[in-house]
Amino acid sequence: MESYKIHLSEAEMPQEWYNIQPDLPHPLPPYLHPGTGQPVGPQDLAPIFPMELIKQEVSQERYIPIPDDVLRIYQIWRPSPLHRARRLEAALKTPARIYYKNESVSPAGSHKPNTAVAQAYYNKMAGIKRLATETGAGQWGSALALACNFFCLECTVYMVKVSYHQKPYRRSLMHIWGASVDPSPTDRTNAGRSILAQTPDTPGSLGIAISEAVEDAATHADTNYSLGSVLNHVLLHQTIVGLETKKQLALAGEKPDVLIGCVGGGSNFAGFCFPFIPDKLKGQDLRFVAVEPTACPTLTRGTYTYDFGDTAGLTPLILMYTLGHSFVPPGIHAGGLRYHGDAPLLCLLVHEKVMEARAYPQNPVFEAARLFAETEGIIPAPETAHAIRAAVDEANACKETGQEKCIVFNFSGHGHFDLAAYDNYLEGKLVDIEFDPGEMIKKALEELPKIPGK
Ligand SMILES: Cc1ncc(COP(=O)(O)O)c(C=O)c1O
């Protein structure tokens, strides 16, 4: 019988995360203090993060042990299966072999709990009582609510306003797991109040919601901030995805030719790909394709420079591809991909041409999602569907060339709470925002921060 899924036993689950920092082509430039232009030290981050996560942010250790309490929660859904997409291959009539790593099997339905559980654990160990965070599509907020529930922490979620209304059932998940949820911008923070005063009708954005959550954490001693993507420690926790995939591909006797993932802040793509980067740096012929929406084309049209991670300018300056921290992307359905910047580790590797990026508009993305649902049965999150679009295009290219490539993508989450978007698509109402963000990007880039002393 042909196999469709490659499983690891719980005993085979990786016990350490992989830290890419010692293997980078050159060291990651530090975060800078916006007031002084000097590198940010642990004391600058201590008001909002526990020390163990600050240490992970700058660690040069290649492997970092996963605490037992975190492993025991991972065991609820990990190791996640690697699927061979045989029915999709047949529908495409491609000579390529397509695999996907299924992160939708977590209780929250995405890869996000891999870091949420770790972050809740380290905050609990540090004596913190409450975590504040932002969420776009609601995937991250629900993952953190789940994790806080396991470690008896309170959880406050600032949810981007457009998604708050588009995805009411994500809110229900967060409520079931005990979190409180507000549509951002709110009038609870200075950042929210000032944005509401300027643009009362704003759809909100991840950048705005981050400003609110950071301010909340910085102004309450018992509260820390938790970020669902972008930062080095978040990407580190997600490497469990790629480490498992590597073992599973070896069991299947496969060597991947191309690895694909969608990118919002970069955490699922990086966690999936980073454990394979040393192979490429040693000369293996291997491509990494990051996929983003044309409505928020950070890697494909952004500028590689220092910028704030949030809209209000409360975070340190980060060297990354950015569309400008004041860029507010249109309210597309892949809410989790609406972020003006990207993870600095990922940006460095794209800048060094170790990884590549491409962008797609909504309609072709939903077309690929529908084909996937028809053939493989699982309904993808709109974010995940970006990766599927690229995998389908790669497989179609193999049809042209006759190459029998091994294509592997990360299935970052299911779309069970995105059915309104699917209804819009099926009814032909999904506007493919024939929108060129060029002018907006230009304007936002004019507002890039000046680095003091530079
Ligand atoms: C299912 C899913 N995939 C991908 C993303 C994008 O985030 P990241 O780039 O950090 O993986 C999100 C963000 O909310 C998501 O919900």
Coordinates of C-alpha atoms and ligand atoms in Angstrom, one line a residue:
M1 CA 0.0 0.0 0.0
E2 CA 1.3 3.5 -0.9
S3 CA 1.8 5.7 2.2
Y4 CA 0.0 9.0 2.6
K5 CA 1.3 10.1 6.0
I6 CA 4.7 9.9 7.7
H7 CA 4.5 9.8 11.4
L8 CA 7.1 10.1 14.2
S9 CA 6.4 8.5 17.6
E10 CA 6.2 10.8 20.6
A11 CA 9.6 9.4 21.7
E12 CA 11.0 10.6 18.4
M13 CA 9.9 14.2 19.0
P14 CA 12.9 16.6 19.0
Q15 CA 14.0 17.5 22.5
E16 CA 15.9 20.7 21.4
W17 CA 15.1 23.7 19.3
Y18 CA 17.6 24.7 16.5
N19 CA 19.1 28.2 16.8
I20 CA 20.3 29.4 13.4
Q21 CA 22.3 32.3 14.8
P22 CA 25.7 30.6 14.9
D23 CA 25.2 29.3 11.3
L24 CA 24.3 32.7 9.7
P25 CA 26.6 34.0 6.8
H26 CA 27.3 36.9 9.1
P27 CA 26.1 37.9 12.6
L28 CA 22.6 39.4 12.9
P29 CA 22.9 43.2 13.4
P30 CA 21.5 44.2 16.9
Y31 CA 18.2 45.9 17.7
L32 CA 18.8 49.6 18.2
H33 CA 17.5 52.0 20.9
P34 CA 15.4 54.6 19.0
G35 CA 16.6 57.4 21.4
T36 CA 20.3 56.7 21.4
G37 CA 20.9 54.6 18.2
Q38 CA 22.9 52.2 20.5
P39 CA 22.3 48.4 20.6
V40 CA 19.5 47.4 22.9
G41 CA 20.7 45.5 26.0
P42 CA 18.8 43.0 28.2
Q43 CA 17.8 45.7 30.6
D44 CA 15.9 47.6 27.9
L45 CA 13.8 44.5 27.1
A46 CA 13.4 43.3 30.8
P47 CA 10.2 45.5 31.4
I48 CA 8.3 43.4 28.9
F49 CA 10.0 40.0 28.4
P50 CA 11.3 37.4 30.9
M51 CA 15.1 36.9 31.0
E52 CA 15.1 33.4 29.6
L53 CA 13.5 34.7 26.4
I54 CA 15.8 37.7 26.2
K55 CA 18.8 35.2 26.5
Q56 CA 17.3 33.1 23.7
E57 CA 17.0 36.2 21.6
V58 CA 20.8 36.7 21.4
S59 CA 21.9 33.1 22.1
Q60 CA 24.8 31.7 20.0
E61 CA 24.1 28.1 21.2
R62 CA 23.2 25.9 18.2
Y63 CA 20.7 23.8 20.1
I64 CA 18.6 24.9 23.1
P65 CA 16.8 22.2 25.2
I66 CA 13.0 22.3 25.3
P67 CA 11.8 22.3 28.9
D68 CA 9.9 19.1 30.0
D69 CA 6.8 21.1 30.9
V70 CA 6.7 22.4 27.3
L71 CA 7.4 19.0 25.8
R72 CA 4.5 17.5 27.8
I73 CA 2.1 20.1 26.3
Y74 CA 3.6 19.6 22.8
Q75 CA 2.7 15.9 23.1
I76 CA -1.0 16.8 22.9
W77 CA -0.6 17.2 19.1
R78 CA 3.1 16.7 18.3
P79 CA 4.8 15.3 16.4
S80 CA 2.5 16.5 13.6
P81 CA 2.1 14.4 10.5
L82 CA 3.9 14.9 7.2
H83 CA 1.5 14.2 4.3
R84 CA 2.2 13.1 0.8
A85 CA -0.3 15.1 -1.3
R86 CA -0.9 12.2 -3.8
R87 CA -4.4 13.4 -4.8
L88 CA -3.2 16.9 -5.5
E89 CA -0.3 15.5 -7.5
A90 CA -2.8 13.4 -9.5
A91 CA -5.1 16.4 -10.2
L92 CA -2.1 18.5 -11.4
K93 CA -0.7 15.6 -13.5
T94 CA 2.7 16.6 -12.3
P95 CA 5.8 14.4 -12.1
A96 CA 6.7 16.3 -8.9
R97 CA 6.2 14.7 -5.4
I98 CA 4.4 17.1 -3.1
Y99 CA 4.5 16.9 0.7
Y100 CA 3.0 19.1 3.4
K101 CA 3.7 19.3 7.1
N102 CA 0.4 19.6 8.8
E103 CA 0.5 22.1 11.6
S104 CA -3.3 22.5 11.6
V105 CA -3.6 19.6 14.0
S106 CA -2.8 21.7 17.1
P107 CA -5.8 22.6 19.4
A108 CA -5.8 26.2 18.1
G109 CA -5.5 25.0 14.5
S110 CA -2.1 26.4 13.5
H111 CA 1.6 26.4 14.2
K112 CA 1.3 29.3 16.7
P113 CA 1.0 27.2 19.9
N114 CA 4.6 25.9 19.3
T115 CA 5.9 29.3 20.6
A116 CA 2.8 30.3 22.7
V117 CA 3.3 27.3 25.0
A118 CA 7.1 28.1 25.4
Q119 CA 6.5 31.8 26.0
A120 CA 3.7 31.2 28.6
Y121 CA 6.0 28.7 30.4
Y122 CA 9.0 31.1 30.7
N123 CA 6.8 33.9 31.8
K124 CA 5.1 31.7 34.4
M125 CA 8.6 30.7 35.7
A126 CA 9.5 34.4 36.0
G127 CA 6.4 35.0 38.2
I128 CA 4.4 37.0 35.7
K129 CA 0.6 37.0 36.2
R130 CA -0.7 38.3 32.8
L131 CA 0.3 38.4 29.2
A132 CA -0.8 41.1 26.7
T133 CA -0.6 40.5 23.0
E134 CA -1.9 41.5 19.6
T135 CA -3.6 39.2 17.0
G136 CA -4.4 39.6 13.3
A137 CA -6.6 36.8 12.1
G138 CA -7.0 35.5 15.7
Q139 CA -4.8 32.5 15.3
W140 CA -2.0 33.9 17.5
G141 CA -4.5 35.2 20.1
S142 CA -6.2 31.9 20.3
A143 CA -2.8 30.1 20.6
L144 CA -1.7 32.3 23.4
A145 CA -5.1 32.0 25.2
L146 CA -4.7 28.2 25.0
A147 CA -1.1 28.4 26.4
C148 CA -2.0 30.8 29.2
N149 CA -4.9 28.6 30.1
F150 CA -2.5 25.6 30.6
F151 CA -0.2 27.7 32.8
C152 CA -2.9 29.6 34.7
L153 CA -1.9 33.1 33.4
E154 CA -4.4 35.8 32.5
C155 CA -4.3 36.9 28.8
T156 CA -5.4 40.2 27.2
V157 CA -5.7 40.2 23.4
Y158 CA -5.7 43.3 21.2
M159 CA -7.4 42.0 18.0
V160 CA -7.1 43.9 14.7
K161 CA -10.5 45.5 14.3
V162 CA -11.2 44.2 10.7
S163 CA -10.5 40.6 11.8
Y164 CA -12.5 41.1 15.1
H165 CA -15.6 41.6 13.0
Q166 CA -14.6 39.1 10.2
K167 CA -13.8 36.2 12.6
P168 CA -16.2 36.2 15.6
Y169 CA -15.6 32.5 16.3
R170 CA -11.9 33.0 16.8
R171 CA -13.0 35.4 19.6
S172 CA -15.1 32.6 21.0
L173 CA -12.1 30.3 21.1
M174 CA -10.1 32.9 23.1
H175 CA -13.0 33.3 25.5
I176 CA -13.3 29.6 26.0
W177 CA -9.6 29.5 27.0
G178 CA -10.2 32.4 29.4
A179 CA -8.7 35.4 27.5
S180 CA -10.2 38.9 27.2
V181 CA -10.4 40.3 23.7
D182 CA -10.8 43.9 22.4
P183 CA -11.0 45.3 18.8
S184 CA -7.8 47.4 18.2
P185 CA -7.4 50.3 18.2
T186 CA -9.0 50.5 21.6
D187 CA -9.5 53.5 23.9
R188 CA -7.6 51.6 26.6
T189 CA -4.1 52.8 25.6
N190 CA -2.5 56.1 24.5
A191 CA -1.4 54.5 21.2
G192 CA -5.0 53.4 20.5
R193 CA -6.6 56.7 21.5
S194 CA -4.2 58.7 19.3
I195 CA -4.8 56.5 16.2
L196 CA -8.6 56.7 16.8
A197 CA -8.4 60.5 17.0
Q198 CA -6.6 60.7 13.7
T199 CA -8.5 57.9 11.8
P200 CA -11.7 56.9 13.5
D201 CA -12.5 54.4 10.7
T202 CA -9.2 52.6 10.6
P203 CA -9.5 48.8 10.0
G204 CA -6.6 48.5 12.4
S205 CA -3.3 46.7 11.7
L206 CA -0.9 44.4 13.4
G207 CA 1.5 47.3 13.9
I208 CA -1.2 49.3 15.8
A209 CA -2.3 46.3 17.9
I210 CA 1.4 45.6 18.8
S211 CA 1.7 49.2 20.0
E212 CA -1.3 48.7 22.3
A213 CA -0.1 45.4 23.8
V214 CA 3.5 46.7 24.3
E215 CA 2.1 49.8 26.1
D216 CA -0.2 47.7 28.3
A217 CA 2.8 45.4 29.3
A218 CA 5.2 48.3 29.9
T219 CA 2.7 50.1 32.2
H220 CA 1.8 47.1 34.4
A221 CA 4.4 45.5 36.5
D222 CA 2.7 42.0 36.7
T223 CA 2.2 41.9 32.9
N224 CA 4.6 41.0 30.1
Y225 CA 4.2 41.3 26.3
S226 CA 4.1 38.3 24.1
L227 CA 4.8 38.4 20.3
G228 CA 3.5 35.7 17.9
S229 CA 6.2 36.2 15.2
V230 CA 9.2 38.2 14.1
L231 CA 11.5 37.9 17.1
N232 CA 14.4 35.4 17.1
H233 CA 13.1 33.4 20.1
V234 CA 9.7 33.0 18.4
L235 CA 11.4 31.6 15.2
L236 CA 13.6 29.4 17.5
H237 CA 10.5 27.7 19.1
Q238 CA 9.0 27.1 15.6
T239 CA 12.0 25.1 14.5
I240 CA 10.4 22.0 16.0
V241 CA 8.4 22.1 12.8
G242 CA 11.4 21.8 10.5
L243 CA 13.3 19.4 12.8
E244 CA 10.4 17.0 12.6
T245 CA 10.0 17.5 8.9
K246 CA 13.7 16.6 8.3
K247 CA 13.3 13.4 10.2
Q248 CA 10.1 12.5 8.3
L249 CA 11.6 13.2 4.9
A250 CA 14.5 11.0 5.8
L251 CA 12.1 8.2 6.8
A252 CA 10.4 8.7 3.4
G253 CA 13.8 8.5 1.7
E254 CA 13.4 12.0 0.3
K255 CA 15.7 15.0 -0.2
P256 CA 13.7 18.1 -0.7
D257 CA 14.4 20.4 -3.8
V258 CA 12.2 23.3 -2.7
L259 CA 10.6 24.2 0.7
I260 CA 7.7 26.7 0.7
G261 CA 5.8 28.6 3.4
C262 CA 3.6 31.7 3.7
V263 CA 5.1 34.8 5.5
G264 CA 3.3 37.2 7.8
G265 CA 6.1 38.0 10.2
G266 CA 8.0 34.9 9.2
S267 CA 7.7 32.4 12.0
N268 CA 6.2 29.4 10.3
F269 CA 8.3 29.7 7.2
A270 CA 11.5 30.2 9.2
G271 CA 10.7 27.4 11.7
F272 CA 10.0 25.1 8.8
C273 CA 13.1 26.0 6.7
F274 CA 15.9 27.0 9.2
P275 CA 16.9 23.4 10.1
F276 CA 17.6 22.9 6.3
I277 CA 19.7 26.0 5.9
P278 CA 23.0 24.5 6.9
D279 CA 22.5 21.9 4.2
K280 CA 22.2 24.7 1.6
L281 CA 25.2 26.5 3.0
K282 CA 27.2 23.3 2.6
G283 CA 26.3 23.2 -1.1
Q284 CA 23.0 21.2 -1.3
D285 CA 20.8 22.3 -4.2
L286 CA 17.8 23.5 -2.3
R287 CA 15.5 26.5 -2.7
F288 CA 13.4 28.2 0.0
V289 CA 10.4 30.2 -1.2
A290 CA 8.6 32.7 1.1
V291 CA 5.1 33.7 -0.1
E292 CA 3.3 36.9 0.8
P293 CA 0.2 38.8 -0.4
T294 CA 0.6 41.5 -3.1
A295 CA -1.4 43.7 -0.8
C296 CA 1.4 43.6 1.8
P297 CA 4.5 42.8 -0.2
T298 CA 7.2 43.3 2.5
L299 CA 9.9 41.0 1.2
T300 CA 9.3 41.6 -2.5
R301 CA 8.8 45.4 -2.5
G302 CA 10.0 46.6 0.9
T303 CA 13.3 48.3 1.8
Y304 CA 16.0 46.6 3.9
T305 CA 16.6 49.1 6.6
Y306 CA 16.0 49.8 10.3
D307 CA 12.4 50.5 11.3
F308 CA 10.0 50.2 14.2
G309 CA 8.2 46.9 14.7
D310 CA 5.0 48.7 15.6
T311 CA 3.0 51.7 14.3
A312 CA 3.4 54.0 17.3
G313 CA 7.2 53.6 17.4
L314 CA 7.4 52.0 20.9
T315 CA 9.6 49.1 19.9
P316 CA 13.4 49.0 19.3
L317 CA 14.6 49.6 15.7
I318 CA 14.9 46.4 13.8
L319 CA 17.0 45.8 10.6
M320 CA 14.5 44.2 8.3
Y321 CA 12.6 44.5 5.0
T322 CA 9.8 47.0 5.8
L323 CA 7.0 48.8 4.0
G324 CA 7.3 51.6 6.6
H325 CA 5.8 51.3 10.1
S326 CA 2.9 53.6 9.1
F327 CA 1.9 51.4 6.2
V328 CA -1.7 50.1 6.9
P329 CA -2.4 47.3 4.4
P330 CA -6.0 46.8 3.0
G331 CA -8.2 44.4 4.9
I332 CA -7.5 41.2 2.9
H333 CA -8.7 37.9 4.2
A334 CA -5.3 36.6 5.1
G335 CA -5.2 38.8 8.2
G336 CA -2.1 37.1 9.6
L337 CA -0.1 38.3 6.6
R338 CA -0.8 42.0 7.1
Y339 CA 2.4 43.1 8.7
H340 CA 4.7 45.9 7.5
G341 CA 7.9 44.2 8.5
D342 CA 9.3 40.7 8.8
A343 CA 11.6 38.7 11.1
P344 CA 15.1 40.1 11.0
L345 CA 16.7 36.5 10.7
L346 CA 14.5 35.8 7.7
C347 CA 15.2 39.2 6.1
L348 CA 19.0 38.7 6.5
L349 CA 18.7 35.4 4.6
V350 CA 16.6 36.9 1.9
H351 CA 18.9 39.8 1.6
E352 CA 21.9 37.4 1.3
K353 CA 19.9 35.5 -1.4
V354 CA 19.9 32.3 0.6
M355 CA 16.1 32.4 0.5
E356 CA 13.7 33.9 -2.1
A357 CA 10.3 35.5 -2.0
R358 CA 7.3 36.0 -4.2
A359 CA 3.8 37.6 -3.8
Y360 CA 0.3 36.7 -5.0
P361 CA -3.1 38.4 -5.1
Q362 CA -6.1 36.9 -3.2
N363 CA -8.1 35.2 -6.0
P364 CA -5.3 32.9 -7.4
V365 CA -4.6 32.1 -3.7
F366 CA -8.2 31.0 -3.0
E367 CA -8.3 29.1 -6.3
A368 CA -5.3 27.0 -5.0
A369 CA -7.0 26.6 -1.6
R370 CA -10.1 25.3 -3.3
L371 CA -8.2 22.8 -5.4
F372 CA -6.4 21.6 -2.2
A373 CA -9.7 21.3 -0.3
E374 CA -11.2 19.3 -3.3
T375 CA -8.2 16.9 -3.6
E376 CA -6.7 16.6 -0.1
G377 CA -9.9 17.4 1.8
I378 CA -8.5 19.9 4.4
I379 CA -9.6 23.5 4.2
P380 CA -6.6 25.7 4.5
A381 CA -6.3 29.1 6.3
P382 CA -6.1 31.9 3.8
E383 CA -2.6 32.5 5.0
T384 CA -1.6 28.9 4.3
A385 CA -3.2 29.0 0.9
H386 CA -0.4 31.4 -0.2
A387 CA 2.1 28.5 0.3
I388 CA -0.2 26.2 -1.6
R389 CA -0.4 28.6 -4.5
A390 CA 3.3 28.6 -4.8
A391 CA 3.6 24.8 -4.4
V392 CA 1.0 24.3 -7.2
D393 CA 3.0 26.7 -9.5
E394 CA 6.2 24.8 -8.7
A395 CA 4.5 21.5 -9.5
N396 CA 3.1 22.9 -12.7
A397 CA 6.5 24.1 -13.7
C398 CA 7.8 20.5 -13.2
K399 CA 5.1 19.4 -15.7
E400 CA 6.6 21.7 -18.3
T401 CA 10.2 20.6 -17.7
G402 CA 9.5 17.0 -16.8
Q403 CA 11.5 17.3 -13.6
E404 CA 10.5 15.0 -10.7
K405 CA 11.2 17.5 -7.9
C406 CA 10.4 17.0 -4.3
I407 CA 8.3 20.0 -3.2
V408 CA 7.5 20.4 0.5
F409 CA 5.4 23.1 2.0
N410 CA 4.2 24.0 5.5
F411 CA 0.5 23.7 6.0
S412 CA 0.5 26.4 8.8
G413 CA -3.2 26.2 9.7
H414 CA -6.8 25.2 8.8
G415 CA -9.5 27.6 7.7
H416 CA -12.4 26.5 9.7
F417 CA -12.9 30.0 11.1
D418 CA -12.4 31.6 7.7
L419 CA -15.5 30.3 6.0
A420 CA -17.0 33.7 5.4
A421 CA -13.9 34.4 3.2
Y422 CA -14.6 31.1 1.3
D423 CA -18.3 32.1 0.9
N424 CA -17.1 35.4 -0.7
Y425 CA -14.8 33.6 -3.0
L426 CA -17.4 31.0 -4.1
E427 CA -19.9 33.8 -4.7
G428 CA -17.4 35.7 -6.8
K429 CA -17.4 38.5 -4.3
L430 CA -13.8 38.4 -3.4
V431 CA -12.4 41.6 -4.7
D432 CA -9.0 41.1 -6.0
I433 CA -7.9 44.4 -4.8
E434 CA -6.3 45.5 -8.1
F435 CA -4.4 47.7 -5.9
D436 CA -0.9 48.9 -6.4
P437 CA 0.4 49.7 -2.9
G438 CA 3.3 51.6 -4.5
E439 CA 2.1 55.1 -3.5
M440 CA 1.2 54.0 0.0
I441 CA 4.6 52.3 0.4
K442 CA 6.4 55.4 -0.9
K443 CA 4.6 57.6 1.6
A444 CA 5.2 55.2 4.5
L445 CA 8.9 54.9 3.7
E446 CA 9.2 58.7 3.9
E447 CA 8.3 58.3 7.6
L448 CA 11.1 55.9 8.3
P449 CA 12.9 56.7 11.6
K450 CA 16.2 58.5 11.6
I451 CA 18.8 56.6 13.6
P452 CA 20.5 58.9 16.1
G453 CA 24.2 59.4 15.4
K454 CA 24.0 57.9 12.0
Ligands
LIG1 C1 -2.4 30.0 9.7 C2 -1.4 31.1 9.7 N1 -0.3 31.0 8.9 C3 0.6 31.9 8.8 C4 0.6 33.1 9.6 C5 1.6 34.1 9.4 O1 2.5 34.2 10.5 P1 4.0 33.8 10.5 O2 4.6 34.5 9.3 O3 4.6 34.3 11.7 O4 4.0 32.3 10.4 C6 -0.5 33.3 10.5 C7 -0.6 34.5 11.3 O5 -1.5 34.7 12.0 C8 -1.5 32.2 10.5 O6 -2.5 32.4 11.3

